[in-house]
CSV table of C-alpha atoms in Angstrom, one decimal:
chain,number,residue,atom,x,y,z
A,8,UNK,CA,-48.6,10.4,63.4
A,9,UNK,CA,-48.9,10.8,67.0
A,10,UNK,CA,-49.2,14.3,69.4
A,11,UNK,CA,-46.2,15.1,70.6
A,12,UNK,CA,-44.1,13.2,73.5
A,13,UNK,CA,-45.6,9.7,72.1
A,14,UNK,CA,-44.1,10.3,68.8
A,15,UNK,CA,-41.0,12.0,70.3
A,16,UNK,CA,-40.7,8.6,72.3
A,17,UNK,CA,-41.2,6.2,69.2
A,18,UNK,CA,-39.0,8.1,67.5
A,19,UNK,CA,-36.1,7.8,70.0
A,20,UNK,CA,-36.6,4.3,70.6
A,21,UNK,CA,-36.3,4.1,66.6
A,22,UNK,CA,-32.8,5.7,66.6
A,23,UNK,CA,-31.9,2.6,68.5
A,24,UNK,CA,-29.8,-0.6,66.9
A,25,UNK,CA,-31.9,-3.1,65.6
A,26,UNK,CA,-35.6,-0.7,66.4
A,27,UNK,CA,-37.5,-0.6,63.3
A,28,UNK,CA,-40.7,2.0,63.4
A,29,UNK,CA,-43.1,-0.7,64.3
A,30,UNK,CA,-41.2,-1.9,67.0
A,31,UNK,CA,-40.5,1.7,68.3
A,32,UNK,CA,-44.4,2.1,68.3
A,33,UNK,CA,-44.8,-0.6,70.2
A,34,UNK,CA,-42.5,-0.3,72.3
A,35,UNK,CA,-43.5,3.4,73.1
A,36,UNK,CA,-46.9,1.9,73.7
A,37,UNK,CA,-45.7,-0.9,75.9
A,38,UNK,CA,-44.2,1.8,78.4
A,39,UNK,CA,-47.3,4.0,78.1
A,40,UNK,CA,-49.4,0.9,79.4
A,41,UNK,CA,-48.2,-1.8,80.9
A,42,UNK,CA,-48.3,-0.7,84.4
A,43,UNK,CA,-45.8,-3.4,85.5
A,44,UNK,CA,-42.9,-1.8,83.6
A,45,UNK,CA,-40.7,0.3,85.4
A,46,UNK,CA,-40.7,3.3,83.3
A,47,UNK,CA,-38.7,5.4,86.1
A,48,UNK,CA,-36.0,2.8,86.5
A,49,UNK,CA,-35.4,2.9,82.9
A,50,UNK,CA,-35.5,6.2,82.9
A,51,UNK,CA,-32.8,6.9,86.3
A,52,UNK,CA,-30.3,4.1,84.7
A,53,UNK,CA,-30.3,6.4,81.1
A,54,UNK,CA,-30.0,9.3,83.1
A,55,UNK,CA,-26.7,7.5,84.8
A,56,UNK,CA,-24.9,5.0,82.2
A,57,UNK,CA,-22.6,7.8,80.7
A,58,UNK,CA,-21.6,8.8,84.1
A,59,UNK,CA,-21.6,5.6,85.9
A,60,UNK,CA,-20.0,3.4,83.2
A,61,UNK,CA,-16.3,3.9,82.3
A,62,UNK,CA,-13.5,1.7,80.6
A,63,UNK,CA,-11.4,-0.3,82.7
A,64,UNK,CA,-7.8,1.3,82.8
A,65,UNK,CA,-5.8,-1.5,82.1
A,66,UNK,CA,-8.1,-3.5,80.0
A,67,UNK,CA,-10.6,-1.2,78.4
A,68,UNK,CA,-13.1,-4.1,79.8
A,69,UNK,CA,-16.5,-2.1,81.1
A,70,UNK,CA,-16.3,-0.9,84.3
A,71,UNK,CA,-18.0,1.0,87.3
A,72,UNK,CA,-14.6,1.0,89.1
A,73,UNK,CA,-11.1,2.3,87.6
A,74,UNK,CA,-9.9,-1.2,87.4
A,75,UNK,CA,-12.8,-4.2,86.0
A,76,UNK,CA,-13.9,-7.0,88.1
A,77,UNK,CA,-11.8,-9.5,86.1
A,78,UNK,CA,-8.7,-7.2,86.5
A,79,UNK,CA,-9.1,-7.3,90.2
A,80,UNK,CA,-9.7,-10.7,91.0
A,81,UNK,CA,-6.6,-12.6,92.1
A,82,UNK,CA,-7.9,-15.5,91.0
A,83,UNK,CA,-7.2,-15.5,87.2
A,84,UNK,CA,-4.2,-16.0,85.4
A,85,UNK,CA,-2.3,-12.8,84.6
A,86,UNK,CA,0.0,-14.8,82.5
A,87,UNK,CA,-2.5,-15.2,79.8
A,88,UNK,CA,-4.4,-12.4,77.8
A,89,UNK,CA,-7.3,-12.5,75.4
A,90,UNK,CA,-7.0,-9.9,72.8
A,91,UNK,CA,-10.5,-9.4,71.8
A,92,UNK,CA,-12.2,-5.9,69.3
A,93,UNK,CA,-15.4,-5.3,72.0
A,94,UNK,CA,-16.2,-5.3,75.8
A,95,UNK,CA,-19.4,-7.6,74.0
A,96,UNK,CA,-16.7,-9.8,73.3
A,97,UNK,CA,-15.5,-10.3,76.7
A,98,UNK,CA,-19.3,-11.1,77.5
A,99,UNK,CA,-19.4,-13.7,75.3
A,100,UNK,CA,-16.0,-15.7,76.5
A,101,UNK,CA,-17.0,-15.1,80.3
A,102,UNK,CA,-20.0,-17.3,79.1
A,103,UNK,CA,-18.6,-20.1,78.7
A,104,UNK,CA,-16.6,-19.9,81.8
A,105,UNK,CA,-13.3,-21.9,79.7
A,106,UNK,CA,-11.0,-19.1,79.9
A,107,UNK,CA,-9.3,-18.1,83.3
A,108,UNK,CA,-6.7,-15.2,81.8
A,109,UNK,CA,-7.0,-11.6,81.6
A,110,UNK,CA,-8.4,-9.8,78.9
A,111,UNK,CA,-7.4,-6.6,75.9
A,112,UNK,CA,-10.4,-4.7,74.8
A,113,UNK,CA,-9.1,-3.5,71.9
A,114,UNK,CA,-11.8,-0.6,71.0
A,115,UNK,CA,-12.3,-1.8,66.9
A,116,UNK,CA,-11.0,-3.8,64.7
A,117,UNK,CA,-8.1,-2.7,61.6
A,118,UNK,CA,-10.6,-1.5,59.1
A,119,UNK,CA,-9.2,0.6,55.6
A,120,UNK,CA,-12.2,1.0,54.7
A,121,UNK,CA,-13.9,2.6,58.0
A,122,UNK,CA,-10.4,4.3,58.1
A,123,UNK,CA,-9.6,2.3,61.7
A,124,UNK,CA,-6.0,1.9,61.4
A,125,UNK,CA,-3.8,0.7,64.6
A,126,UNK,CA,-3.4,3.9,66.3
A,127,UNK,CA,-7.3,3.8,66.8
A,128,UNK,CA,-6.9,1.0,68.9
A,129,UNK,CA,-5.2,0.4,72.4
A,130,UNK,CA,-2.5,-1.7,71.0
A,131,UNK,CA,-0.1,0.7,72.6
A,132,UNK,CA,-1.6,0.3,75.7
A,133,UNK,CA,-1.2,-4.2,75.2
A,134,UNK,CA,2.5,-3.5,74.3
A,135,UNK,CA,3.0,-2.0,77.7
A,136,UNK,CA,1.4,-5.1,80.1
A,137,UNK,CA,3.7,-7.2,77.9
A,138,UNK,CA,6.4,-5.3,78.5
A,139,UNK,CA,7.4,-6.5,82.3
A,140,UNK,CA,7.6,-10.5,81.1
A,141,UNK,CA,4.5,-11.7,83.3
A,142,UNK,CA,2.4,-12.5,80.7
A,143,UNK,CA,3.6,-16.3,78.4
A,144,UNK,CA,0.6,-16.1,76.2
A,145,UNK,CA,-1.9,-13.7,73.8
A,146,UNK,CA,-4.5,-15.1,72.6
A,147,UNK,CA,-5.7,-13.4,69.7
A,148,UNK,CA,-10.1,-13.5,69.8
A,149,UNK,CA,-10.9,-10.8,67.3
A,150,UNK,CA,-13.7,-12.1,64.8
A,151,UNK,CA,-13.1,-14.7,62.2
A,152,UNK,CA,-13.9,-12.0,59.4
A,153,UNK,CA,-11.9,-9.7,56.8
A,154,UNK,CA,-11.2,-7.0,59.6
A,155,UNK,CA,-10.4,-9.2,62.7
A,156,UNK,CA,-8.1,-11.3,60.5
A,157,UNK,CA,-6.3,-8.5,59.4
A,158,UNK,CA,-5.9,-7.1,63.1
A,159,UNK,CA,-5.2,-10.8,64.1
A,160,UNK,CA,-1.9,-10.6,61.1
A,161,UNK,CA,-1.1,-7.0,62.5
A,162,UNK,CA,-0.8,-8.0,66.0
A,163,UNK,CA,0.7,-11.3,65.5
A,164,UNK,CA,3.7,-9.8,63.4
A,165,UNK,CA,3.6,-7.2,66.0
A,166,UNK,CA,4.2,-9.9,69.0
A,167,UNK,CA,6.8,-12.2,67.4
A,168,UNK,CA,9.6,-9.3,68.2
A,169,UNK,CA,8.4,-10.5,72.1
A,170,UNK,CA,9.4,-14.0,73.8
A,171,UNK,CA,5.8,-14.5,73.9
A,172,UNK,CA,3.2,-17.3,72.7
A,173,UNK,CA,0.7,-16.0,70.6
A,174,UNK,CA,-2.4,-18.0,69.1
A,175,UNK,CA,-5.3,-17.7,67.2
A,176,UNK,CA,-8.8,-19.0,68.0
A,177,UNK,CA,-9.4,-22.6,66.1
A,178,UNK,CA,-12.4,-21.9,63.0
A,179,UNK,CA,-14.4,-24.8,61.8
A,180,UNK,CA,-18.0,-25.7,62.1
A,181,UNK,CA,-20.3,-24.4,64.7
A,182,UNK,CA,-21.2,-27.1,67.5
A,183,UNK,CA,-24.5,-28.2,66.8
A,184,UNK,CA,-24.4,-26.8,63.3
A,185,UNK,CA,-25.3,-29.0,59.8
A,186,UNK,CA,-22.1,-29.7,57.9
A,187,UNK,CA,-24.5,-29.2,54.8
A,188,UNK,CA,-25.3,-25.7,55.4
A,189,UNK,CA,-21.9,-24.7,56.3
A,190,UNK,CA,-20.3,-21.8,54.1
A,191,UNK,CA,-17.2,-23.0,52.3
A,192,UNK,CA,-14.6,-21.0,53.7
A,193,UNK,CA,-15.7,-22.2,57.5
A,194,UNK,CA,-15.9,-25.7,55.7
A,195,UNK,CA,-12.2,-25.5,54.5
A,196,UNK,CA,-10.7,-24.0,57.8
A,197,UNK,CA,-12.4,-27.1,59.4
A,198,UNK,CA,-10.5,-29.1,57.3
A,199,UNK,CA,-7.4,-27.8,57.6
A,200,UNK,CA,-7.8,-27.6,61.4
A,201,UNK,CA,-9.1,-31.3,61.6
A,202,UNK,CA,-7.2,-33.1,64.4
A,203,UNK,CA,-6.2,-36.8,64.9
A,204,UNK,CA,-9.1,-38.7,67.0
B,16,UNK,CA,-22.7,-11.2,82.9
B,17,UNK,CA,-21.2,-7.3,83.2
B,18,UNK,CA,-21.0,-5.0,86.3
B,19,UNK,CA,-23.6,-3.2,87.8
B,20,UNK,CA,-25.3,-0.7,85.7
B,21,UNK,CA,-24.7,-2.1,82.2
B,22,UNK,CA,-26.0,-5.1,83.2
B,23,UNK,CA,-29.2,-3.3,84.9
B,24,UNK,CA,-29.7,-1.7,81.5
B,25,UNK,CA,-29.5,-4.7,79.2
B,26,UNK,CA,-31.9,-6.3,81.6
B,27,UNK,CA,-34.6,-3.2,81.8
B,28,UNK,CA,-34.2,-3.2,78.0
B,29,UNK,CA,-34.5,-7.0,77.4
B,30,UNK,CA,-38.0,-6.4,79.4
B,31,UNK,CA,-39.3,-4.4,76.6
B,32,UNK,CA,-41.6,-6.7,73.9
B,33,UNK,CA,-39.7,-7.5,71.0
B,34,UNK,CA,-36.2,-6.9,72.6
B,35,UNK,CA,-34.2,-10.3,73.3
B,36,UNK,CA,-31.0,-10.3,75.5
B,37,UNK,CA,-28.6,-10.3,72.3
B,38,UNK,CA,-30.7,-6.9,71.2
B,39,UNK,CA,-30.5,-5.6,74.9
B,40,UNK,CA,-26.9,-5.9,74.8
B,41,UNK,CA,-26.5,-4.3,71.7
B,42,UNK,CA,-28.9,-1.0,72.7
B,43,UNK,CA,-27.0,-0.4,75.7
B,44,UNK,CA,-23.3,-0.6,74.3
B,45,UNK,CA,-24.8,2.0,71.4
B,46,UNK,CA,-26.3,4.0,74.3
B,47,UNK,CA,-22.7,3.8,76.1
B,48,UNK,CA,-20.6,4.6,73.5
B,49,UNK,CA,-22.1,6.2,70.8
B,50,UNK,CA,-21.4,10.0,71.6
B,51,UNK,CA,-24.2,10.9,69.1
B,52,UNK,CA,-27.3,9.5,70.8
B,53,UNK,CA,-29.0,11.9,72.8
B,54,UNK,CA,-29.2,9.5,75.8
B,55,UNK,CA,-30.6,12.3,78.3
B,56,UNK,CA,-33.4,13.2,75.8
B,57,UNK,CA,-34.5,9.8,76.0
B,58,UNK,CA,-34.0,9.5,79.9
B,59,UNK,CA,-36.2,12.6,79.9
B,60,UNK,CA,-39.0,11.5,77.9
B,61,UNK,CA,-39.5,8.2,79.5
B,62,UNK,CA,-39.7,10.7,82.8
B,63,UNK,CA,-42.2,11.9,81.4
B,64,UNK,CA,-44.4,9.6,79.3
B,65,UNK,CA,-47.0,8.7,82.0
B,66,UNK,CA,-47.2,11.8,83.4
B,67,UNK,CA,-48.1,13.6,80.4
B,68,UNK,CA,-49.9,11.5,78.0
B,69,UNK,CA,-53.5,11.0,79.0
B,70,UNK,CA,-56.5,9.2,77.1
B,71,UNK,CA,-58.9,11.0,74.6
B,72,UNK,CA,-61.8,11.7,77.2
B,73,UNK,CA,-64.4,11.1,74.0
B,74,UNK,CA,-62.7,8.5,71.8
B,75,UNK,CA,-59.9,6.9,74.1
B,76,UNK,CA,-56.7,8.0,71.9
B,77,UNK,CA,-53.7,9.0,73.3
B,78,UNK,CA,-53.5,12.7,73.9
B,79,UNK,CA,-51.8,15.4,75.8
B,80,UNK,CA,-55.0,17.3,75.8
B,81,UNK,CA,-58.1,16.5,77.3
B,82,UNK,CA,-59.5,15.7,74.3
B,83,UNK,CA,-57.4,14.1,70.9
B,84,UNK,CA,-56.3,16.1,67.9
B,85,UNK,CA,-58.9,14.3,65.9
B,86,UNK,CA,-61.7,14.7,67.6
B,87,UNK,CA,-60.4,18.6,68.1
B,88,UNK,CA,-60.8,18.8,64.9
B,89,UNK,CA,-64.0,20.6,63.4
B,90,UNK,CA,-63.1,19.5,59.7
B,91,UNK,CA,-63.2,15.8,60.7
B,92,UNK,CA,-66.6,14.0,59.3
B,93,UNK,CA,-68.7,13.6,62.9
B,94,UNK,CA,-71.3,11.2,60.9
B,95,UNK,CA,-68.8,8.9,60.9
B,96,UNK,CA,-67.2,6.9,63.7
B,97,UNK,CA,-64.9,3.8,63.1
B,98,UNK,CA,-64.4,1.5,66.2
B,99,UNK,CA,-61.0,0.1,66.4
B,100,UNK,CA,-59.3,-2.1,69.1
B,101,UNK,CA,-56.1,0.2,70.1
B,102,UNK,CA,-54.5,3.6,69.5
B,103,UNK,CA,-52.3,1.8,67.6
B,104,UNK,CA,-54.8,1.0,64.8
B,105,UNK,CA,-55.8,4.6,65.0
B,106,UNK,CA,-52.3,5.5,63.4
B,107,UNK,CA,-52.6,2.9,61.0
B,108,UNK,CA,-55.7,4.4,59.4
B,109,UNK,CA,-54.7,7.7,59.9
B,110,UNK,CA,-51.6,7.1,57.7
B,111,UNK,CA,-53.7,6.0,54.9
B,112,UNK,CA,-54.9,9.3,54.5
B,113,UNK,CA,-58.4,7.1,53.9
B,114,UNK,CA,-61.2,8.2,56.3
B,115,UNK,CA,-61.4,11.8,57.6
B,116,UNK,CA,-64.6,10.8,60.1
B,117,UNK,CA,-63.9,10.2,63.8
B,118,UNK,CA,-62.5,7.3,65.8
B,119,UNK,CA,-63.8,5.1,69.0
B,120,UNK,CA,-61.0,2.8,70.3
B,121,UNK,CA,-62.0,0.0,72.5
B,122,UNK,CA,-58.6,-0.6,74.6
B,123,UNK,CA,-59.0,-4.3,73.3
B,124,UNK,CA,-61.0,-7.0,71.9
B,125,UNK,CA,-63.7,-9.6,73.5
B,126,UNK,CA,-61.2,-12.6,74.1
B,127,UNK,CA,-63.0,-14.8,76.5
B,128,UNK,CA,-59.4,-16.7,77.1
B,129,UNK,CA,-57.9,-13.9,78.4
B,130,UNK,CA,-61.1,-13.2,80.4
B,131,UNK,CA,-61.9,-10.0,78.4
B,132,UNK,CA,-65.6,-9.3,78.2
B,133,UNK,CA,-67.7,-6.3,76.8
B,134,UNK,CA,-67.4,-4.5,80.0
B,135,UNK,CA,-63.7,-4.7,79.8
B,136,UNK,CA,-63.8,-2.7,76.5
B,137,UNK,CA,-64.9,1.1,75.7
B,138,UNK,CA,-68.6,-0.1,74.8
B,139,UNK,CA,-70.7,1.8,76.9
B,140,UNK,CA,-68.9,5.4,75.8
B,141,UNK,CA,-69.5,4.2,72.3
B,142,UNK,CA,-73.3,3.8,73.0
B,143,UNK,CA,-73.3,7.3,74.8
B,144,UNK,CA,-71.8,8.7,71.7
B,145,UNK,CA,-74.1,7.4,69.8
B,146,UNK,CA,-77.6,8.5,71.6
B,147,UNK,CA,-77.7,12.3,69.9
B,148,UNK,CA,-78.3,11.1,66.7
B,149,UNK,CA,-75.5,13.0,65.1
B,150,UNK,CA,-73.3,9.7,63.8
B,151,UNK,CA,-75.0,7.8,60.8
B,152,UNK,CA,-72.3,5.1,60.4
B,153,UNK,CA,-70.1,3.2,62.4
B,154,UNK,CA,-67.0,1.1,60.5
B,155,UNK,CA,-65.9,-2.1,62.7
B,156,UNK,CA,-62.9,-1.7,62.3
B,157,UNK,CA,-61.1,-4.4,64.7
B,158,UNK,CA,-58.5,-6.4,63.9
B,159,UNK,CA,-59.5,-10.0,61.3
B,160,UNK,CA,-59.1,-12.3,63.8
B,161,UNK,CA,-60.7,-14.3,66.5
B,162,UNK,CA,-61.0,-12.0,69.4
B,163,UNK,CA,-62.0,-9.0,66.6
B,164,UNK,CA,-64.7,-10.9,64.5
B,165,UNK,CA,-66.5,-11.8,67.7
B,166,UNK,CA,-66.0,-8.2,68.6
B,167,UNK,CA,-67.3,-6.7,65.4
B,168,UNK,CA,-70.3,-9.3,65.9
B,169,UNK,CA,-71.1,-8.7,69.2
B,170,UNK,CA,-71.0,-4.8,68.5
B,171,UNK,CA,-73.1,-5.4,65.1
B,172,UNK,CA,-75.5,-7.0,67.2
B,173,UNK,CA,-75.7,-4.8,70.0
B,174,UNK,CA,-75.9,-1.7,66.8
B,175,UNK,CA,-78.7,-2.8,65.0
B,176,UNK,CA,-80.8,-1.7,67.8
B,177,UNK,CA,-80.0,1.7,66.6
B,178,UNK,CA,-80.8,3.4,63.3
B,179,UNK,CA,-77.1,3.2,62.8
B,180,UNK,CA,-75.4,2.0,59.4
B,181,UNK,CA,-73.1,-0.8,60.9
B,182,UNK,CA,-70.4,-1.7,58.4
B,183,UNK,CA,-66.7,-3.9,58.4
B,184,UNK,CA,-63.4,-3.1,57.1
B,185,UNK,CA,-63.5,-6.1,53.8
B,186,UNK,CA,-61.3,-8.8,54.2
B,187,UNK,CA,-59.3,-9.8,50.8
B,188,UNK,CA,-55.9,-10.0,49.5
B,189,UNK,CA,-53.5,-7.5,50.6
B,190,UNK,CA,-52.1,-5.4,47.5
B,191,UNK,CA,-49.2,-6.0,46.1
B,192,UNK,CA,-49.3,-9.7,47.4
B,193,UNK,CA,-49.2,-12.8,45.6
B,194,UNK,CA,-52.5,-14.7,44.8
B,195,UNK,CA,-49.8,-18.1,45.7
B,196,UNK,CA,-49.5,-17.3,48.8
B,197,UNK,CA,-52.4,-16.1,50.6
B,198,UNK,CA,-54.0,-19.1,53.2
B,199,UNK,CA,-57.0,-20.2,52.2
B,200,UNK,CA,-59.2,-18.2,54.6
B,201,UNK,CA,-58.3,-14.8,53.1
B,202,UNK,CA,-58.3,-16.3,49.3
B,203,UNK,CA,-62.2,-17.5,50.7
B,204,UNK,CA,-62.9,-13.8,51.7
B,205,UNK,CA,-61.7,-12.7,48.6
B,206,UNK,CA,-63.9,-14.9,46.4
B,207,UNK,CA,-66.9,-13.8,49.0
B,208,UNK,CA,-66.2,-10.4,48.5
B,209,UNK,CA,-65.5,-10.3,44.7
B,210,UNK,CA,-66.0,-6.8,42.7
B,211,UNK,CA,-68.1,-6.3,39.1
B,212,UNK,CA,-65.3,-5.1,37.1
């Protein structure tokens, strides 16, 4: 609809996640007028993320260094690892600043249907930082749906041959959330998880 | 929340209208890791945008020319100019295939909140356009709202001085919507504006 580079730009920003056409447009058109956006930082830090940005070698964590920030700090607990499917993930738990371990970027999640099976995800490279007896615990964070269950089974079956702890995140009703709108199956794990007061 | 660049990214991102931080995070792990998004085509265009893409110097659409594509155009209608309040609109007429005359966008509306006046607006290009004679009618065609019913009105008023036909886009019930559900001001317009069948 438009000449040229404008439409070439909408349509970029519409191969994005979550960027429909209208938002592409006005995105586009954001960029093309607001002066106070920074079109050339944008730009330079597209033009570097793919080179920049690699996978932390022990953790597969994000990271600009061979080794992540959390891997390198002293200060947390290398006896405790949080197996989680995404470097998202890891976002999400440093949030809420409770945990203190280490984490296992797995890459994915077991998935028959996407044809992911194990050896598409670094549970090799998990079996070898168990391997020297540091770490007591796994936690096992993958998401509370059909494909992280299933990885959370694999890995747990997996782990038992080990003299290691290995739990599960608790499921139950979101904090804050209405008991009345909650979906059955998160209404029945919260049941069966309920705990003595 | 993540090292360095990632986190520079999701931020520049998150600056962009319509993008929250969740959505931000999201575009930049899919620009990270998925190996089939041109992420240097992108980088290149947003290079660039500003540089290339330059303002119709008759009607005030984008362009890469001097002049737009429309008003390059010898089969356009020149009798016919419809005013609208952004490029953006422009697009939206020209996808209904509707109106083949020419455009005049004003790069806003009259909006005394936001301290935007006539002057602020295309107003006295439009009046120079007009002064040959050649254009017959002009179509208001900013936005029903507010800021573009004063600005229709203010234009209408300042038209009439002209031997000008001065018309506005009708305002009615979208098609395909449902009588139920219109507000009341639109259900008003479309009693006002009623057809003999």
């Amino acid at each position: 609809m438009y000449d040229g580079i404008v439409q070439d730009l909408i349509d970029e920003f519409g191969r994005l996640p979550g960027i429909g056409p209208k938002s592409a447009q006005r995105i586009a058109f954001h960029i093309l007028q607001s002066p106070s956006f920074d079109v050339s930082r944008l730009s330079t830090l597209l033009g570097e993320i793919r080179d920049k940005v690699k996978f932390c070698e022990i953790c597969g964590n994000v990271s600009e260094q061979e080794r992540c920030s959390i891997c390198r700090d002293p200060r947390r607990n290398a006896t405790l690892i949080c197996v989680v499917e995404d470097a998202k993930d890891v976002a999400a738990i440093e949030r809420t600043r409770e945990f203190r371990g280490l984490y296992h970027v797995l890459g994915g999640a077991i998935s028959p249907i996407a044809g992911i099976g194990p050896d598409d995800l670094r549970v090799t490279q998990l079996m070898q930082r168990l391997a020297d007896g540091t770490v007591q615990e796994v936690i096992l964070a993958t998401n509370p749906n059909l494909e992280g269950e299933a990885t959370a089974t694999y890995l747990s079956r997996l782990l038992h041959t080990l003299e290691i702890r290995v739990t599960r995140l608790a499921s139950g009703l979101p904090v804050g959330g209405d008991l009345e709108y909650a979906d059955e199956v998160t209404l029945g794990r919260a049941f069966e998880g309920r705990r003595t007061l």
